[in-house]
Coordinates of C-alpha atoms and ligand atoms in Angstrom, one line a residue:
M782 CA -23.1 133.2 95.6
T783 CA -19.4 133.7 95.0
E784 CA -18.5 134.9 91.6
N785 CA -15.7 133.3 89.6
F786 CA -13.6 134.6 86.7
T787 CA -13.5 132.5 83.6
G788 CA -11.2 134.4 81.3
S789 CA -7.6 133.5 80.4
F790 CA -4.6 135.4 81.7
T791 CA -2.4 134.3 78.9
Q792 CA -4.8 135.0 75.8
Q793 CA -3.7 137.9 73.8
E794 CA -5.7 139.5 71.1
P795 CA -5.7 138.0 67.6
I796 CA -3.3 139.5 65.1
P797 CA -5.2 142.4 63.3
A798 CA -6.4 141.6 59.9
E799 CA -4.3 144.2 58.2
A800 CA -1.2 142.5 59.7
V801 CA -2.4 139.0 58.6
A802 CA -2.8 140.5 55.0
A803 CA 0.7 142.0 55.1
A804 CA 2.1 138.6 56.3
N805 CA 0.2 136.8 53.5
A806 CA 1.8 139.1 50.9
V807 CA 5.4 138.3 52.3
M808 CA 4.6 134.5 52.1
Q809 CA 3.2 134.8 48.7
H810 CA 6.4 136.4 47.3
G811 CA 8.5 134.2 49.4
R812 CA 11.2 136.6 50.2
L813 CA 11.3 136.4 53.9
H814 CA 14.9 137.0 54.7
R815 CA 15.5 140.7 55.1
Y816 CA 18.2 141.0 52.5
N817 CA 16.2 139.0 49.8
T818 CA 14.8 141.9 47.8
V819 CA 14.1 142.6 44.2
E820 CA 15.0 145.8 42.3
G821 CA 13.6 148.8 44.1
E822 CA 11.9 146.9 46.8
I823 CA 12.2 148.1 50.5
P824 CA 11.7 145.0 52.6
E825 CA 9.3 145.0 55.6
T826 CA 12.1 144.8 58.1
A827 CA 13.7 148.0 56.9
L828 CA 10.3 149.9 56.9
L829 CA 9.7 148.7 60.6
E830 CA 13.1 150.0 61.6
E831 CA 12.4 153.4 60.0
E832 CA 8.9 153.6 61.6
F833 CA 10.1 152.5 65.1
A834 CA 13.0 155.0 64.9
D835 CA 10.4 157.6 64.0
Y836 CA 8.1 156.7 66.7
T837 CA 10.8 156.9 69.5
G838 CA 12.6 159.7 68.0
A839 CA 15.8 157.7 67.7
K840 CA 18.3 158.2 64.8
Y841 CA 18.7 154.6 64.3
C842 CA 16.8 151.2 64.8
L843 CA 17.6 147.5 64.2
A844 CA 15.2 144.8 64.1
V845 CA 16.4 141.5 65.7
A846 CA 15.5 138.0 66.7
S847 CA 14.4 138.7 70.4
G848 CA 14.6 141.3 73.2
G849 CA 17.4 139.1 74.8
Y850 CA 19.3 139.4 71.6
A851 CA 18.7 143.2 71.5
M852 CA 20.3 143.4 75.1
T853 CA 23.3 141.2 74.1
T854 CA 23.9 143.2 71.0
A855 CA 23.8 146.6 73.0
L856 CA 26.2 145.1 75.6
R857 CA 28.7 143.9 73.0
A858 CA 28.4 147.2 71.0
S859 CA 29.0 149.1 74.1
G860 CA 32.3 147.2 74.6
V861 CA 31.5 144.8 77.4
Q862 CA 34.1 142.1 77.6
H863 CA 34.4 138.7 79.1
G864 CA 34.7 139.2 82.8
D865 CA 33.3 142.6 83.1
K866 CA 30.9 143.5 85.8
V867 CA 27.5 144.9 84.7
L868 CA 25.1 146.5 87.0
T869 CA 21.4 145.4 86.6
N870 CA 18.2 145.3 88.5
A871 CA 17.6 142.5 91.2
F872 CA 14.0 142.6 90.3
T873 CA 13.6 141.7 86.6
L874 CA 13.2 138.6 84.5
A875 CA 15.8 135.9 83.7
P876 CA 16.6 137.2 80.1
V877 CA 18.3 140.3 81.7
P878 CA 21.0 138.6 83.7
G879 CA 21.0 136.0 80.9
A880 CA 22.1 138.7 78.4
I881 CA 25.0 139.7 80.7
A882 CA 26.0 136.1 81.1
A883 CA 25.7 135.6 77.3
V884 CA 28.5 138.1 76.7
G885 CA 30.7 136.7 79.6
G886 CA 29.8 139.6 81.8
V887 CA 29.1 139.2 85.7
P888 CA 25.8 140.8 87.0
I889 CA 26.1 143.1 89.9
Y890 CA 22.4 143.4 91.3
V891 CA 20.9 146.6 92.4
G892 CA 18.0 146.5 94.8
V893 CA 14.3 147.3 94.2
T894 CA 12.2 149.8 96.2
D895 CA 8.5 149.2 97.3
D896 CA 7.4 151.3 94.3
L897 CA 9.0 148.4 92.2
V898 CA 11.8 150.6 90.7
I899 CA 15.6 150.3 91.0
D900 CA 16.8 151.6 94.2
L901 CA 18.8 154.6 93.3
D902 CA 20.5 154.9 96.8
D903 CA 21.7 151.3 96.4
L904 CA 22.8 152.2 92.9
A905 CA 24.9 155.1 94.2
G906 CA 26.9 152.8 96.4
K907 CA 27.7 150.4 93.5
L908 CA 28.4 152.8 90.6
D909 CA 32.1 152.5 91.0
Q910 CA 32.0 148.7 90.4
S911 CA 31.2 148.8 86.8
K912 CA 31.1 150.9 83.6
V913 CA 27.8 149.7 82.5
L914 CA 24.2 149.6 83.8
L915 CA 21.6 147.3 82.1
L916 CA 18.6 149.0 83.5
S917 CA 15.4 146.9 83.4
H918 CA 12.1 148.9 83.5
M919 CA 10.6 145.7 85.0
R920 CA 6.8 145.5 84.6
G921 CA 6.7 148.9 83.2
H922 CA 7.7 150.7 86.4
I923 CA 10.0 153.6 85.5
C924 CA 12.3 155.1 88.1
D925 CA 13.4 158.8 88.4
M926 CA 15.2 158.9 85.0
D927 CA 16.5 162.4 85.6
R928 CA 18.2 161.4 88.7
L929 CA 19.4 158.1 87.4
M930 CA 21.0 159.7 84.3
A931 CA 22.5 162.5 86.3
M932 CA 24.2 159.8 88.6
C933 CA 25.3 157.5 85.8
N934 CA 26.7 160.5 83.6
D935 CA 28.7 161.7 86.7
A936 CA 30.1 158.3 87.3
G937 CA 30.9 157.7 83.6
V938 CA 28.5 154.7 83.6
T939 CA 26.9 153.8 80.2
V940 CA 23.1 153.0 80.5
I941 CA 21.4 150.4 78.3
E942 CA 17.6 150.2 78.9
D943 CA 15.6 147.1 78.8
C944 CA 12.2 148.4 77.5
A945 CA 10.5 145.0 77.3
H946 CA 7.6 146.4 79.3
T947 CA 7.8 150.0 78.5
M948 CA 7.3 150.3 74.7
G949 CA 5.1 153.4 74.4
A950 CA 6.0 154.6 77.9
T951 CA 7.7 157.9 78.8
W952 CA 9.3 159.6 81.8
N953 CA 8.9 163.4 81.7
G954 CA 7.7 163.1 78.2
V955 CA 10.9 161.4 76.9
P956 CA 10.3 157.9 75.7
S957 CA 11.7 155.1 77.7
G958 CA 14.7 153.7 75.6
R959 CA 15.7 157.3 74.7
W960 CA 17.6 158.0 77.9
G961 CA 20.4 155.5 77.8
R962 CA 22.9 154.9 74.9
F963 CA 20.7 152.0 73.7
G964 CA 17.1 151.1 74.2
C965 CA 16.1 147.4 73.8
Y966 CA 12.6 146.1 73.2
S967 CA 10.9 142.8 72.8
T968 CA 8.1 141.9 70.5
Q969 CA 7.5 138.6 71.9
T970 CA 3.9 137.5 72.5
Y971 CA 3.5 138.7 75.9
K972 CA 4.9 142.3 75.2
H973 CA 3.2 145.3 73.7
I974 CA 3.2 144.3 70.1
N975 CA 3.3 140.6 69.2
S976 CA 5.4 138.8 66.5
G977 CA 5.8 135.7 68.7
E978 CA 9.5 136.3 68.9
G979 CA 11.4 139.5 68.0
G980 CA 13.2 142.5 69.3
L981 CA 14.1 146.1 68.4
L982 CA 17.2 148.1 69.3
I983 CA 17.4 151.8 69.1
C984 CA 20.3 154.4 69.5
D985 CA 21.7 157.7 68.3
G986 CA 25.3 156.7 68.0
A987 CA 26.4 156.1 64.5
E988 CA 29.3 153.7 65.4
D989 CA 27.2 152.0 68.0
M990 CA 24.5 151.3 65.3
A991 CA 27.1 150.1 62.8
R992 CA 28.4 147.7 65.2
A993 CA 25.1 146.4 66.2
I994 CA 24.1 145.9 62.4
M995 CA 27.3 144.0 61.7
L996 CA 26.8 141.8 65.0
S997 CA 23.3 141.0 64.0
G998 CA 24.5 139.3 60.9
S999 CA 24.2 141.8 57.9
Y1000 CA 27.2 140.3 56.0
M1001 CA 28.2 143.3 53.8
L1002 CA 24.6 144.2 53.1
F1003 CA 24.4 147.1 55.6
E1004 CA 23.6 149.5 52.6
K1005 CA 20.1 147.9 52.5
H1006 CA 19.3 149.4 55.8
R1007 CA 17.5 152.6 56.1
A1008 CA 17.4 153.7 59.8
A1009 CA 21.2 153.2 59.8
P1010 CA 24.2 155.4 59.6
P1011 CA 25.9 156.0 56.1
P1012 CA 28.2 153.3 54.7
E1013 CA 31.4 155.3 55.6
T1014 CA 30.6 154.5 59.2
F1015 CA 31.1 150.9 58.5
A1016 CA 34.6 151.2 56.9
Q1017 CA 36.5 149.8 59.7
I1018 CA 33.7 148.3 61.8
K1019 CA 32.9 145.9 58.9
Y1020 CA 36.2 144.2 59.4
E1021 CA 36.4 144.3 63.2
T1022 CA 32.9 143.0 64.1
P1023 CA 31.9 139.3 64.3
N1024 CA 28.7 138.2 62.8
I1025 CA 26.6 136.6 65.5
S1026 CA 23.3 136.1 63.5
G1027 CA 20.2 137.4 65.1
R1028 CA 18.3 139.2 62.4
M1029 CA 14.5 139.7 62.3
D1030 CA 12.8 138.4 59.2
N1031 CA 10.2 140.1 56.9
L1032 CA 7.3 138.0 58.1
R1033 CA 7.6 139.2 61.6
A1034 CA 8.2 142.8 60.5
A1035 CA 5.1 142.7 58.4
I1036 CA 2.9 141.9 61.3
L1037 CA 4.5 144.3 63.5
R1038 CA 4.1 147.3 61.4
P1039 CA 0.2 147.7 61.7
Q1040 CA 0.5 146.9 65.4
L1041 CA 3.1 149.6 65.9
R1042 CA 0.5 152.0 64.3
N1043 CA -2.0 150.8 66.9
L1044 CA 0.4 151.1 69.9
D1045 CA -0.7 154.3 71.5
D1046 CA -4.5 153.3 71.4
Q1047 CA -3.5 150.0 72.8
G1048 CA -1.7 151.7 75.5
R1049 CA -4.8 153.6 76.5
K1050 CA -6.8 150.4 76.6
W1051 CA -4.3 148.8 78.9
N1052 CA -4.3 151.8 81.1
A1053 CA -8.1 151.9 81.3
R1054 CA -8.0 148.4 82.6
Y1055 CA -5.3 149.2 85.0
K1056 CA -7.2 152.0 86.4
V1057 CA -10.3 149.7 87.0
M1058 CA -8.0 147.3 88.9
D1059 CA -6.3 150.0 90.9
N1060 CA -9.7 151.7 91.9
G1061 CA -11.3 148.3 92.7
L1062 CA -8.4 147.4 95.1
Q1063 CA -8.2 150.9 96.9
D1064 CA -8.1 150.6 100.8
T1065 CA -8.0 146.8 100.7
P1066 CA -6.7 146.0 104.3
G1067 CA -3.2 144.6 104.2
L1068 CA -2.8 145.3 100.5
R1069 CA -0.4 147.9 99.2
L1070 CA -0.9 149.5 95.7
I1071 CA 2.1 150.8 93.7
N1072 CA 2.6 154.6 93.7
R1073 CA 3.0 155.9 90.2
P1074 CA 4.7 159.3 90.0
E1075 CA 3.1 161.9 87.8
Q1076 CA 6.3 162.0 85.4
E1077 CA 5.7 158.5 84.6
Y1078 CA 3.4 157.6 81.5
F1079 CA 3.2 153.9 81.6
V1080 CA 1.6 151.2 79.5
A1081 CA -0.1 148.8 82.0
S1082 CA 0.4 145.4 80.2
S1083 CA 0.5 144.0 83.8
F1084 CA -0.6 144.9 87.3
Q1085 CA 1.3 144.4 90.6
F1086 CA 0.4 145.0 94.3
L1087 CA 2.3 144.1 97.5
L1088 CA 1.4 141.9 100.4
L1089 CA 4.2 143.5 102.4
D1090 CA 5.5 141.7 105.5
W1091 CA 2.9 138.8 105.1
R1092 CA 3.9 135.4 106.2
A1093 CA 4.7 133.2 103.2
Q1094 CA 1.9 130.8 104.2
A1095 CA -0.8 133.7 104.2
V1096 CA 0.4 134.9 100.7
A1097 CA 0.1 131.2 99.5
D1098 CA -3.3 131.0 100.9
V1099 CA -4.4 134.3 99.0
L1100 CA -2.9 132.8 95.7
G1101 CA -4.6 129.5 96.1
R1102 CA -8.1 131.1 97.1
C1103 CA -7.9 133.5 94.1
K1104 CA -6.8 130.6 91.8
A1105 CA -9.8 128.5 92.9
R1106 CA -11.9 131.5 91.7
G1107 CA -10.2 131.7 88.3
V1108 CA -7.8 134.6 89.0
E1109 CA -4.1 133.5 88.4
L1110 CA -1.7 135.5 90.3
K1111 CA 2.1 135.2 90.2
W1112 CA 4.4 135.6 93.2
F1113 CA 7.9 136.8 93.2
G1114 CA 8.4 135.5 96.8
G1115 CA 8.0 131.8 96.2
A1116 CA 10.8 129.6 97.4
E1117 CA 11.2 128.1 93.9
P1118 CA 11.3 129.9 90.5
T1119 CA 8.1 128.9 88.6
G1120 CA 6.9 129.9 85.2
F1121 CA 8.2 133.3 84.3
T1122 CA 9.0 134.3 87.9
S1123 CA 12.4 133.9 89.3
R1124 CA 14.5 136.0 91.7
Y1125 CA 18.2 137.1 91.8
D1126 CA 19.0 134.4 94.0
S1127 CA 17.6 131.8 91.6
W1128 CA 20.3 132.8 89.1
R1129 CA 23.0 130.9 90.6
Y1130 CA 25.3 131.0 87.6
A1131 CA 25.8 134.7 88.7
P1132 CA 26.3 134.7 92.5
S1133 CA 24.7 137.4 94.5
T1134 CA 25.0 138.7 98.1
P1135 CA 21.7 138.8 100.2
M1136 CA 19.8 142.0 99.9
P1137 CA 17.4 142.1 102.8
A1138 CA 15.7 145.3 101.8
S1139 CA 14.8 143.9 98.4
D1140 CA 14.1 140.5 99.7
R1141 CA 11.4 142.1 101.8
V1142 CA 9.7 143.7 98.8
L1143 CA 10.2 140.6 96.6
A1144 CA 8.6 138.4 99.2
G1145 CA 5.4 140.5 98.8
V1146 CA 5.2 141.2 95.1
I1147 CA 2.1 139.8 93.4
D1148 CA 1.9 140.1 89.6
M1149 CA -0.7 139.6 87.1
R1150 CA -1.0 140.0 83.3
L1151 CA -3.6 142.5 82.0
P1152 CA -4.2 141.0 78.4
L1153 CA -6.5 143.2 76.3
T1154 CA -8.9 140.3 75.8
F1155 CA -10.0 141.2 79.4
S1156 CA -13.0 143.9 79.3
L1157 CA -13.2 146.6 81.9
D1158 CA -16.0 144.5 83.7
D1159 CA -13.6 141.6 83.7
C1160 CA -11.0 143.7 85.5
A1161 CA -13.5 144.9 88.0
Q1162 CA -14.6 141.4 88.7
I1163 CA -10.9 140.3 89.2
A1164 CA -10.4 143.2 91.5
R1165 CA -13.4 142.2 93.7
I1166 CA -12.2 138.6 93.8
I1167 CA -8.8 139.7 94.9
R1168 CA -10.1 142.2 97.4
D1169 CA -12.5 139.4 98.9
E1170 CA -9.7 136.9 99.3
V1171 CA -7.0 139.2 100.6
S1172 CA -9.6 140.6 103.2
I1173 CA -10.5 137.2 104.3
V1174 CA -6.9 135.9 104.7
Y1175 CA -5.8 139.2 106.3
Q1176 CA -8.8 139.1 108.9
G1177 CA -7.8 135.6 109.7
M1178 CA -4.1 136.7 110.5
M1179 CA -5.4 139.5 112.6
V1180 CA -7.5 137.1 114.7
A1181 CA -4.6 134.7 115.0
A1182 CA -2.4 137.6 116.2
D1183 CA -4.9 138.7 118.9
Ligands
PLP1663 C1 10.5 139.5 77.9 C2 11.6 140.2 78.7 C3 12.9 140.4 77.9 C4 13.3 139.8 76.7 O1 12.5 139.4 75.8 P1 12.6 138.1 74.8 O2 12.3 138.7 73.6 O3 11.8 137.2 75.3 O4 14.1 137.7 74.8 C5 13.7 141.2 78.7 N1 13.4 141.9 79.8 C6 12.2 141.6 80.4 C7 11.9 142.3 81.7 C8 11.3 140.9 79.8 O5 10.1 140.6 80.4

């Protein structure tokens, strides 16, 4: 008898009771806007910023409306102007090139390796084209940050990190988001803490954060922030910086604070699931697992593997067969962008030149979510199903090739 998986790949855990209670308290007093406070009150938003700055070791933090907004704010605060080129990953999600386009920038794509990180050799050849790299730690894979930062520092290139998939992760013990000038996080439902929509921006630069706060729409209320530079820093910046509203509200902050306290525990749960998947798929013929260097501490909210150099039809067969057994896999190699997956050549507002080495990898990247509603047994079952179906299609290919 063949087994089928019956869980949902898009079902996250419920919001913890403590977070629901905190949200209720905000709703009961009605002061949802972050600057709507009574005498002596510290709003949830300011507390969240303080706690996230503390968690990451950053000097400053700003809570905003989305991860995409955190990135556009970082780009603007770094001085990116209309028409400027911005380096970024060819393998990432649409909000990343979208953030560059939002500030009038022009993305220059950098390739992906078969370990699913930015190709540093490709980057080396492109560093002279731009002053800024928007580095996406796509699907939680962290490149050699020591080498990347050395290269970018030598070339005078500012690094902005997209940490949508690396909240809680580190490279060589240093949190992702603490290597570049800014770290950008998302608190959207599918990320590591869930407020439906939301984002966090961290940095150490006083003027950088003053600009980011003014940009986010703080009017002249910046003194109500806590994880922020002193009022003097705003003296000129408050006149020079446009208000491009994108604040977070107290309701979202209230439900995020208890989740932030649980983040490290959640990370361990994700990684236990990842390990079961990874073990279950070891030595599957035709399937390549992703190598994770020991300097990388990741938070495995998703799982990837490669069907490298497979014909498109065979990959499609694997996806169809797994889907028939309840296992929903996503493919970055499909001809058309679907769901959350799209490729650099689908972002036609930002023209690209073909990247054959990256195309080879992208054509084979299979991706799945690993929600914490899956048990370890669920993960073992999913791995068995993938192993079976990959093996069957692979054997068929081998027979046909004989
Ligand atoms: C989700 C995501 C973002 C942005 O997040 P939003 O909060 O949805 O704007 C950025 N980068 C990557 C890689 C993402 O997956």
